[in-house]
PDB file of C-alpha atoms in Angstrom:
ATOM      1  CA  UNK A 253      93.718 124.490  53.536  1.00  0.00           C
ATOM      2  CA  UNK A 254      92.642 127.000  56.168  1.00  0.00           C
ATOM      3  CA  UNK A 255      93.855 130.574  55.939  1.00  0.00           C
ATOM      4  CA  UNK A 256      95.546 130.107  59.298  1.00  0.00           C
ATOM      5  CA  UNK A 257      97.201 127.495  61.497  1.00  0.00           C
ATOM      6  CA  UNK A 258      97.868 127.925  65.217  1.00  0.00           C
ATOM      7  CA  UNK A 259      99.960 125.772  67.503  1.00  0.00           C
ATOM      8  CA  UNK A 260     100.631 126.202  71.190  1.00  0.00           C
ATOM      9  CA  UNK A 261     103.901 125.886  73.059  1.00  0.00           C
ATOM     10  CA  UNK A 262     105.614 122.596  72.287  1.00  0.00           C
ATOM     11  CA  UNK A 263     108.237 120.956  74.458  1.00  0.00           C
ATOM     12  CA  UNK A 264     111.309 119.128  73.226  1.00  0.00           C
ATOM     13  CA  UNK A 265     114.995 119.618  72.493  1.00  0.00           C
ATOM     14  CA  UNK A 266     114.169 120.421  68.861  1.00  0.00           C
ATOM     15  CA  UNK A 267     110.767 121.117  67.349  1.00  0.00           C
ATOM     16  CA  UNK A 268     110.388 121.688  63.604  1.00  0.00           C
ATOM     17  CA  UNK A 269     107.387 123.781  62.588  1.00  0.00           C
ATOM     18  CA  UNK A 270     107.158 123.518  58.779  1.00  0.00           C
ATOM     19  CA  UNK A 271     104.585 120.731  58.714  1.00  0.00           C
ATOM     20  CA  UNK A 272     102.884 121.629  61.998  1.00  0.00           C
ATOM     21  CA  UNK A 273     102.186 125.186  60.806  1.00  0.00           C
ATOM     22  CA  UNK A 274     101.748 124.413  57.082  1.00  0.00           C
ATOM     23  CA  UNK A 275     104.540 126.831  56.235  1.00  0.00           C
ATOM     24  CA  UNK A 276     105.309 127.517  52.558  1.00  0.00           C
ATOM     25  CA  UNK A 277     107.920 130.281  52.775  1.00  0.00           C
ATOM     26  CA  UNK A 278     110.060 129.223  55.733  1.00  0.00           C
ATOM     27  CA  UNK A 279     111.129 126.419  58.010  1.00  0.00           C
ATOM     28  CA  UNK A 280     111.406 127.303  61.673  1.00  0.00           C
ATOM     29  CA  UNK A 281     112.926 125.194  64.430  1.00  0.00           C
ATOM     30  CA  UNK A 282     112.766 125.707  68.187  1.00  0.00           C
ATOM     31  CA  UNK A 283     115.979 124.569  69.848  1.00  0.00           C
ATOM     32  CA  UNK A 284     116.538 124.020  73.567  1.00  0.00           C
ATOM     33  CA  UNK A 285     120.082 123.187  74.584  1.00  0.00           C
ATOM     34  CA  UNK A 286     121.258 122.383  78.091  1.00  0.00           C
ATOM     35  CA  UNK A 287     124.251 124.217  79.577  1.00  0.00           C
ATOM     36  CA  UNK A 288     127.441 122.815  78.090  1.00  0.00           C
ATOM     37  CA  UNK A 289     125.708 121.229  75.083  1.00  0.00           C
ATOM     38  CA  UNK A 290     126.432 121.971  71.438  1.00  0.00           C
ATOM     39  CA  UNK A 291     125.259 121.082  67.958  1.00  0.00           C
ATOM     40  CA  UNK A 292     127.737 118.301  67.121  1.00  0.00           C
ATOM     41  CA  UNK A 293     128.583 119.441  63.584  1.00  0.00           C
ATOM     42  CA  UNK A 294     129.437 122.461  61.455  1.00  0.00           C
ATOM     43  CA  UNK A 295     127.110 123.161  58.557  1.00  0.00           C
ATOM     44  CA  UNK A 296     126.432 125.571  55.702  1.00  0.00           C
ATOM     45  CA  UNK A 297     123.504 125.950  53.308  1.00  0.00           C
ATOM     46  CA  UNK A 298     123.001 125.806  49.564  1.00  0.00           C
ATOM     47  CA  UNK A 299     120.246 128.385  49.115  1.00  0.00           C
ATOM     48  CA  UNK A 300     118.867 129.264  52.519  1.00  0.00           C
ATOM     49  CA  UNK A 301     119.519 132.266  54.736  1.00  0.00           C
ATOM     50  CA  UNK A 302     119.191 131.466  58.443  1.00  0.00           C
ATOM     51  CA  UNK A 303     117.953 133.918  61.076  1.00  0.00           C
ATOM     52  CA  UNK A 304     118.453 133.054  64.746  1.00  0.00           C
ATOM     53  CA  UNK A 305     116.597 134.629  67.682  1.00  0.00           C
ATOM     54  CA  UNK A 306     117.574 133.890  71.284  1.00  0.00           C
ATOM     55  CA  UNK A 307     114.432 133.323  73.369  1.00  0.00           C
ATOM     56  CA  UNK A 308     116.304 132.849  76.653  1.00  0.00           C
ATOM     57  CA  UNK A 309     119.668 131.835  78.076  1.00  0.00           C
ATOM     58  CA  UNK A 310     123.154 132.251  76.704  1.00  0.00           C
ATOM     59  CA  UNK A 311     125.381 130.631  74.134  1.00  0.00           C
ATOM     60  CA  UNK A 312     127.568 131.338  71.170  1.00  0.00           C
ATOM     61  CA  UNK A 313     127.796 130.830  67.454  1.00  0.00           C
ATOM     62  CA  UNK A 314     131.014 130.205  65.581  1.00  0.00           C
ATOM     63  CA  UNK A 315     130.645 131.587  62.046  1.00  0.00           C
ATOM     64  CA  UNK A 316     133.549 131.086  59.636  1.00  0.00           C
ATOM     65  CA  UNK A 317     135.778 130.623  62.672  1.00  0.00           C
ATOM     66  CA  UNK A 318     134.634 133.804  64.411  1.00  0.00           C
ATOM     67  CA  UNK A 319     133.038 133.509  67.859  1.00  0.00           C
ATOM     68  CA  UNK A 320     129.803 135.468  68.405  1.00  0.00           C
ATOM     69  CA  UNK A 321     128.327 135.615  71.908  1.00  0.00           C
ATOM     70  CA  UNK A 322     124.559 135.373  72.070  1.00  0.00           C
ATOM     71  CA  UNK A 323     122.033 136.081  74.788  1.00  0.00           C
ATOM     72  CA  UNK A 324     118.309 136.684  75.255  1.00  0.00           C
ATOM     73  CA  UNK A 325     116.890 139.072  72.685  1.00  0.00           C
ATOM     74  CA  UNK A 326     119.795 138.823  70.237  1.00  0.00           C
ATOM     75  CA  UNK A 327     119.272 138.239  66.502  1.00  0.00           C
ATOM     76  CA  UNK A 328     121.789 136.757  64.072  1.00  0.00           C
ATOM     77  CA  UNK A 329     121.479 136.476  60.286  1.00  0.00           C
ATOM     78  CA  UNK A 330     123.803 134.042  58.523  1.00  0.00           C
ATOM     79  CA  UNK A 331     124.278 133.923  54.736  1.00  0.00           C
ATOM     80  CA  UNK A 332     123.998 130.518  53.032  1.00  0.00           C
ATOM     81  CA  UNK A 333     127.701 129.696  52.489  1.00  0.00           C
ATOM     82  CA  UNK A 334     128.953 130.568  55.982  1.00  0.00           C
ATOM     83  CA  UNK A 335     130.206 127.699  58.138  1.00  0.00           C
ATOM     84  CA  UNK A 336     128.306 127.739  61.433  1.00  0.00           C
ATOM     85  CA  UNK A 337     128.076 125.857  64.714  1.00  0.00           C
ATOM     86  CA  UNK A 338     126.109 126.596  67.915  1.00  0.00           C
ATOM     87  CA  UNK A 339     126.979 126.085  71.580  1.00  0.00           C
ATOM     88  CA  UNK A 340     125.156 126.658  74.863  1.00  0.00           C
ATOM     89  CA  UNK A 341     127.143 128.489  77.519  1.00  0.00           C
ATOM     90  CA  UNK A 342     128.854 126.330  80.134  1.00  0.00           C
ATOM     91  CA  UNK A 343     126.677 127.856  82.865  1.00  0.00           C
ATOM     92  CA  UNK A 344     123.385 128.533  81.054  1.00  0.00           C
ATOM     93  CA  UNK A 345     120.801 126.762  78.970  1.00  0.00           C
ATOM     94  CA  UNK A 346     120.384 128.209  75.460  1.00  0.00           C
ATOM     95  CA  UNK A 347     116.947 128.437  73.861  1.00  0.00           C
ATOM     96  CA  UNK A 348     116.606 129.847  70.377  1.00  0.00           C
ATOM     97  CA  UNK A 349     114.605 129.705  67.197  1.00  0.00           C
ATOM     98  CA  UNK A 350     116.135 129.275  63.755  1.00  0.00           C
ATOM     99  CA  UNK A 351     114.225 130.643  60.762  1.00  0.00           C
ATOM    100  CA  UNK A 352     115.274 129.238  57.395  1.00  0.00           C
ATOM    101  CA  UNK A 353     114.238 131.155  54.259  1.00  0.00           C
ATOM    102  CA  UNK A 354     115.446 131.100  50.673  1.00  0.00           C
ATOM    103  CA  UNK A 355     118.010 133.887  50.220  1.00  0.00           C
ATOM    104  CA  UNK A 356     116.792 136.744  47.986  1.00  0.00           C
ATOM    105  CA  UNK A 357     113.258 135.342  47.857  1.00  0.00           C
ATOM    106  CA  UNK A 358     111.530 138.337  49.444  1.00  0.00           C
ATOM    107  CA  UNK A 359     110.068 140.905  47.062  1.00  0.00           C
ATOM    108  CA  UNK A 360     107.791 143.628  48.445  1.00  0.00           C
ATOM    109  CA  UNK A 361     107.061 143.661  52.172  1.00  0.00           C
ATOM    110  CA  UNK A 362     105.100 145.583  54.760  1.00  0.00           C
ATOM    111  CA  UNK A 363     103.476 148.577  53.008  1.00  0.00           C
ATOM    112  CA  UNK A 364     104.549 147.338  49.564  1.00  0.00           C
ATOM    113  CA  UNK A 365     102.836 143.987  50.053  1.00  0.00           C
ATOM    114  CA  UNK A 366      99.993 144.867  52.406  1.00  0.00           C
ATOM    115  CA  UNK A 367      96.400 145.483  51.452  1.00  0.00           C
ATOM    116  CA  UNK A 368      94.575 147.783  53.865  1.00  0.00           C
ATOM    117  CA  UNK A 369      91.062 146.499  54.481  1.00  0.00           C
ATOM    118  CA  UNK A 370      89.754 149.281  56.701  1.00  0.00           C
TER     119      UNK A 370
ATOM    120  CA  UNK B 196     128.588 142.162  52.780  1.00  0.00           C
ATOM    121  CA  UNK B 197     129.608 140.041  55.761  1.00  0.00           C
ATOM    122  CA  UNK B 198     128.408 136.471  55.980  1.00  0.00           C
ATOM    123  CA  UNK B 199     126.620 137.379  59.199  1.00  0.00           C
ATOM    124  CA  UNK B 200     124.917 140.267  60.971  1.00  0.00           C
ATOM    125  CA  UNK B 201     124.147 140.358  64.693  1.00  0.00           C
ATOM    126  CA  UNK B 202     121.992 142.801  66.595  1.00  0.00           C
ATOM    127  CA  UNK B 203     121.218 142.891  70.301  1.00  0.00           C
ATOM    128  CA  UNK B 204     117.905 143.469  72.010  1.00  0.00           C
ATOM    129  CA  UNK B 205     116.219 146.629  70.756  1.00  0.00           C
ATOM    130  CA  UNK B 206     113.539 148.536  72.611  1.00  0.00           C
ATOM    131  CA  UNK B 207     110.503 150.165  71.046  1.00  0.00           C
ATOM    132  CA  UNK B 208     106.844 149.568  70.297  1.00  0.00           C
ATOM    133  CA  UNK B 209     107.760 148.280  66.846  1.00  0.00           C
ATOM    134  CA  UNK B 210     111.199 147.365  65.534  1.00  0.00           C
ATOM    135  CA  UNK B 211     111.680 146.303  61.905  1.00  0.00           C
ATOM    136  CA  UNK B 212     114.704 144.091  61.275  1.00  0.00           C
ATOM    137  CA  UNK B 213     115.026 143.832  57.476  1.00  0.00           C
ATOM    138  CA  UNK B 214     117.627 146.581  57.085  1.00  0.00           C
ATOM    139  CA  UNK B 215     119.238 146.156  60.511  1.00  0.00           C
ATOM    140  CA  UNK B 216     119.950 142.455  59.841  1.00  0.00           C
ATOM    141  CA  UNK B 217     120.490 142.711  56.052  1.00  0.00           C
ATOM    142  CA  UNK B 218     117.716 140.196  55.473  1.00  0.00           C
ATOM    143  CA  UNK B 219     117.042 139.005  51.917  1.00  0.00           C
ATOM    144  CA  UNK B 220     114.418 136.297  52.436  1.00  0.00           C
ATOM    145  CA  UNK B 221     112.197 137.756  55.160  1.00  0.00           C
ATOM    146  CA  UNK B 222     111.090 140.844  57.007  1.00  0.00           C
ATOM    147  CA  UNK B 223     110.699 140.468  60.747  1.00  0.00           C
ATOM    148  CA  UNK B 224     109.127 142.935  63.146  1.00  0.00           C
ATOM    149  CA  UNK B 225     109.182 142.943  66.945  1.00  0.00           C
ATOM    150  CA  UNK B 226     105.930 144.298  68.345  1.00  0.00           C
ATOM    151  CA  UNK B 227     105.271 145.362  71.942  1.00  0.00           C
ATOM    152  CA  UNK B 228     101.702 146.304  72.739  1.00  0.00           C
ATOM    153  CA  UNK B 229     100.424 147.600  76.071  1.00  0.00           C
ATOM    154  CA  UNK B 230      97.397 145.968  77.715  1.00  0.00           C
ATOM    155  CA  UNK B 231      94.244 147.137  75.957  1.00  0.00           C
ATOM    156  CA  UNK B 232      96.065 148.304  72.813  1.00  0.00           C
ATOM    157  CA  UNK B 233      95.433 147.072  69.285  1.00  0.00           C
ATOM    158  CA  UNK B 234      96.700 147.464  65.746  1.00  0.00           C
ATOM    159  CA  UNK B 235      94.240 150.110  64.477  1.00  0.00           C
ATOM    160  CA  UNK B 236      93.495 148.496  61.097  1.00  0.00           C
ATOM    161  CA  UNK B 237      92.687 145.202  59.396  1.00  0.00           C
ATOM    162  CA  UNK B 238      95.106 144.117  56.687  1.00  0.00           C
ATOM    163  CA  UNK B 239      95.836 141.345  54.207  1.00  0.00           C
ATOM    164  CA  UNK B 240      98.834 140.636  51.965  1.00  0.00           C
ATOM    165  CA  UNK B 241      99.432 140.274  48.251  1.00  0.00           C
ATOM    166  CA  UNK B 242     102.195 137.655  48.235  1.00  0.00           C
ATOM    167  CA  UNK B 243     103.486 137.258  51.776  1.00  0.00           C
ATOM    168  CA  UNK B 244     102.774 134.577  54.351  1.00  0.00           C
ATOM    169  CA  UNK B 245     103.005 135.881  57.921  1.00  0.00           C
ATOM    170  CA  UNK B 246     104.168 133.822  60.901  1.00  0.00           C
ATOM    171  CA  UNK B 247     103.581 135.176  64.401  1.00  0.00           C
ATOM    172  CA  UNK B 248     105.355 134.028  67.578  1.00  0.00           C
ATOM    173  CA  UNK B 249     104.293 135.256  71.008  1.00  0.00           C
ATOM    174  CA  UNK B 250     107.376 136.123  73.087  1.00  0.00           C
ATOM    175  CA  UNK B 251     105.417 137.044  76.212  1.00  0.00           C
ATOM    176  CA  UNK B 252     102.018 138.222  77.397  1.00  0.00           C
ATOM    177  CA  UNK B 253      98.563 137.611  76.007  1.00  0.00           C
ATOM    178  CA  UNK B 254      96.419 138.854  73.180  1.00  0.00           C
ATOM    179  CA  UNK B 255      94.301 137.751  70.290  1.00  0.00           C
ATOM    180  CA  UNK B 256      94.178 137.741  66.525  1.00  0.00           C
ATOM    181  CA  UNK B 257      91.001 138.088  64.513  1.00  0.00           C
ATOM    182  CA  UNK B 258      91.458 136.230  61.205  1.00  0.00           C
ATOM    183  CA  UNK B 259      88.627 136.409  58.682  1.00  0.00           C
ATOM    184  CA  UNK B 260      86.321 137.267  61.563  1.00  0.00           C
ATOM    185  CA  UNK B 261      87.411 134.354  63.752  1.00  0.00           C
ATOM    186  CA  UNK B 262      88.910 135.132  67.154  1.00  0.00           C
ATOM    187  CA  UNK B 263      92.121 133.275  68.061  1.00  0.00           C
ATOM    188  CA  UNK B 264      93.509 133.617  71.586  1.00  0.00           C
ATOM    189  CA  UNK B 265      97.274 133.879  71.814  1.00  0.00           C
ATOM    190  CA  UNK B 266      99.730 133.558  74.691  1.00  0.00           C
ATOM    191  CA  UNK B 267     103.422 133.036  75.328  1.00  0.00           C
ATOM    192  CA  UNK B 268     104.927 130.323  73.134  1.00  0.00           C
ATOM    193  CA  UNK B 269     102.079 130.223  70.604  1.00  0.00           C
ATOM    194  CA  UNK B 270     102.689 130.279  66.852  1.00  0.00           C
ATOM    195  CA  UNK B 271     100.243 131.410  64.163  1.00  0.00           C
ATOM    196  CA  UNK B 272     100.671 131.173  60.373  1.00  0.00           C
ATOM    197  CA  UNK B 273      98.387 133.335  58.235  1.00  0.00           C
ATOM    198  CA  UNK B 274      98.022 132.923  54.458  1.00  0.00           C
ATOM    199  CA  UNK B 275      98.348 136.075  52.304  1.00  0.00           C
ATOM    200  CA  UNK B 276      94.659 136.795  51.552  1.00  0.00           C
ATOM    201  CA  UNK B 277      93.308 136.412  55.093  1.00  0.00           C
ATOM    202  CA  UNK B 278      91.996 139.552  56.799  1.00  0.00           C
ATOM    203  CA  UNK B 279      93.819 139.977  60.125  1.00  0.00           C
ATOM    204  CA  UNK B 280      93.969 142.281  63.125  1.00  0.00           C
ATOM    205  CA  UNK B 281      95.848 142.004  66.448  1.00  0.00           C
ATOM    206  CA  UNK B 282      94.885 143.008  69.979  1.00  0.00           C
ATOM    207  CA  UNK B 283      96.634 142.904  73.354  1.00  0.00           C
ATOM    208  CA  UNK B 284      94.563 141.437  76.187  1.00  0.00           C
ATOM    209  CA  UNK B 285      92.789 143.938  78.445  1.00  0.00           C
ATOM    210  CA  UNK B 286      94.889 142.799  81.412  1.00  0.00           C
ATOM    211  CA  UNK B 287      98.220 141.881  79.796  1.00  0.00           C
ATOM    212  CA  UNK B 288     100.864 143.377  77.548  1.00  0.00           C
ATOM    213  CA  UNK B 289     101.374 141.462  74.296  1.00  0.00           C
ATOM    214  CA  UNK B 290     104.847 141.014  72.828  1.00  0.00           C
ATOM    215  CA  UNK B 291     105.287 139.144  69.583  1.00  0.00           C
ATOM    216  CA  UNK B 292     107.367 138.841  66.470  1.00  0.00           C
ATOM    217  CA  UNK B 293     105.931 138.795  62.959  1.00  0.00           C
ATOM    218  CA  UNK B 294     107.911 137.026  60.226  1.00  0.00           C
ATOM    219  CA  UNK B 295     106.956 137.956  56.670  1.00  0.00           C
ATOM    220  CA  UNK B 296     108.072 135.627  53.863  1.00  0.00           C
ATOM    221  CA  UNK B 297     106.954 135.170  50.269  1.00  0.00           C
ATOM    222  CA  UNK B 298     104.389 132.351  50.136  1.00  0.00           C
ATOM    223  CA  UNK B 299     105.666 129.228  48.364  1.00  0.00           C
ATOM    224  CA  UNK B 300     109.209 130.595  48.131  1.00  0.00           C
ATOM    225  CA  UNK B 301     110.887 127.845  50.161  1.00  0.00           C
ATOM    226  CA  UNK B 302     112.394 124.961  48.185  1.00  0.00           C
ATOM    227  CA  UNK B 303     114.629 122.473  49.992  1.00  0.00           C
ATOM    228  CA  UNK B 304     115.261 122.972  53.709  1.00  0.00           C
ATOM    229  CA  UNK B 305     117.168 121.436  56.596  1.00  0.00           C
ATOM    230  CA  UNK B 306     118.801 118.223  55.308  1.00  0.00           C
ATOM    231  CA  UNK B 307     117.830 118.977  51.701  1.00  0.00           C
ATOM    232  CA  UNK B 308     119.538 122.359  51.763  1.00  0.00           C
ATOM    233  CA  UNK B 309     122.308 121.823  54.296  1.00  0.00           C
ATOM    234  CA  UNK B 310     125.936 121.082  53.525  1.00  0.00           C
ATOM    235  CA  UNK B 311     127.698 119.125  56.280  1.00  0.00           C
ATOM    236  CA  UNK B 312     131.208 120.497  56.824  1.00  0.00           C
ATOM    237  CA  UNK B 313     132.437 118.054  59.429  1.00  0.00           C
TER     238      UNK B 313
END
């Protein structure tokens, strides 16, 4: 397998990147919701932490019954057992990525994991 | 610790999210480079896979000596041992996120890790 994989912008209401990017430490989805739309179910996770990043637009998350407003540039981490559901705003599309990683899987990072070449 | 952490848009040439978001399975940095700027060193990783997403602008990566052009919406996965360096384009700022996760740490994901609540 190559040491890198690149993909360009992909269209669609939901694009899952794990297989397209040959990911081994995360799954990432790109989600594009129209104004007024919502994910039609509440879910939690067994082992995975989720990290959401709002690319553009506005919406909200409901986490364990608490409403959290979200807009462009916002980040939201959700622990595995939390009950979560996502909604676009009534008057705005809502475009976000969701990064799924195994909770507590990271060891060293940045300077503790990097090797300086030159 | 709360089941969620939210942060809003943060300014700065480099913002590291691990501690701000209480991440346990990833480190994520937001990087904003001016036209003509570059990361001044080549680096590799011991254990971590890196996943780059271009928020806006244009630039390039050099991975093991190979030049890869990058623009808004592009994704790039790089395996731990690859030698990498990043550059903004001469005529465009380059804004991207870098997600660092431990290679091969993901087990089940999406339907295999989710719990449907209702």
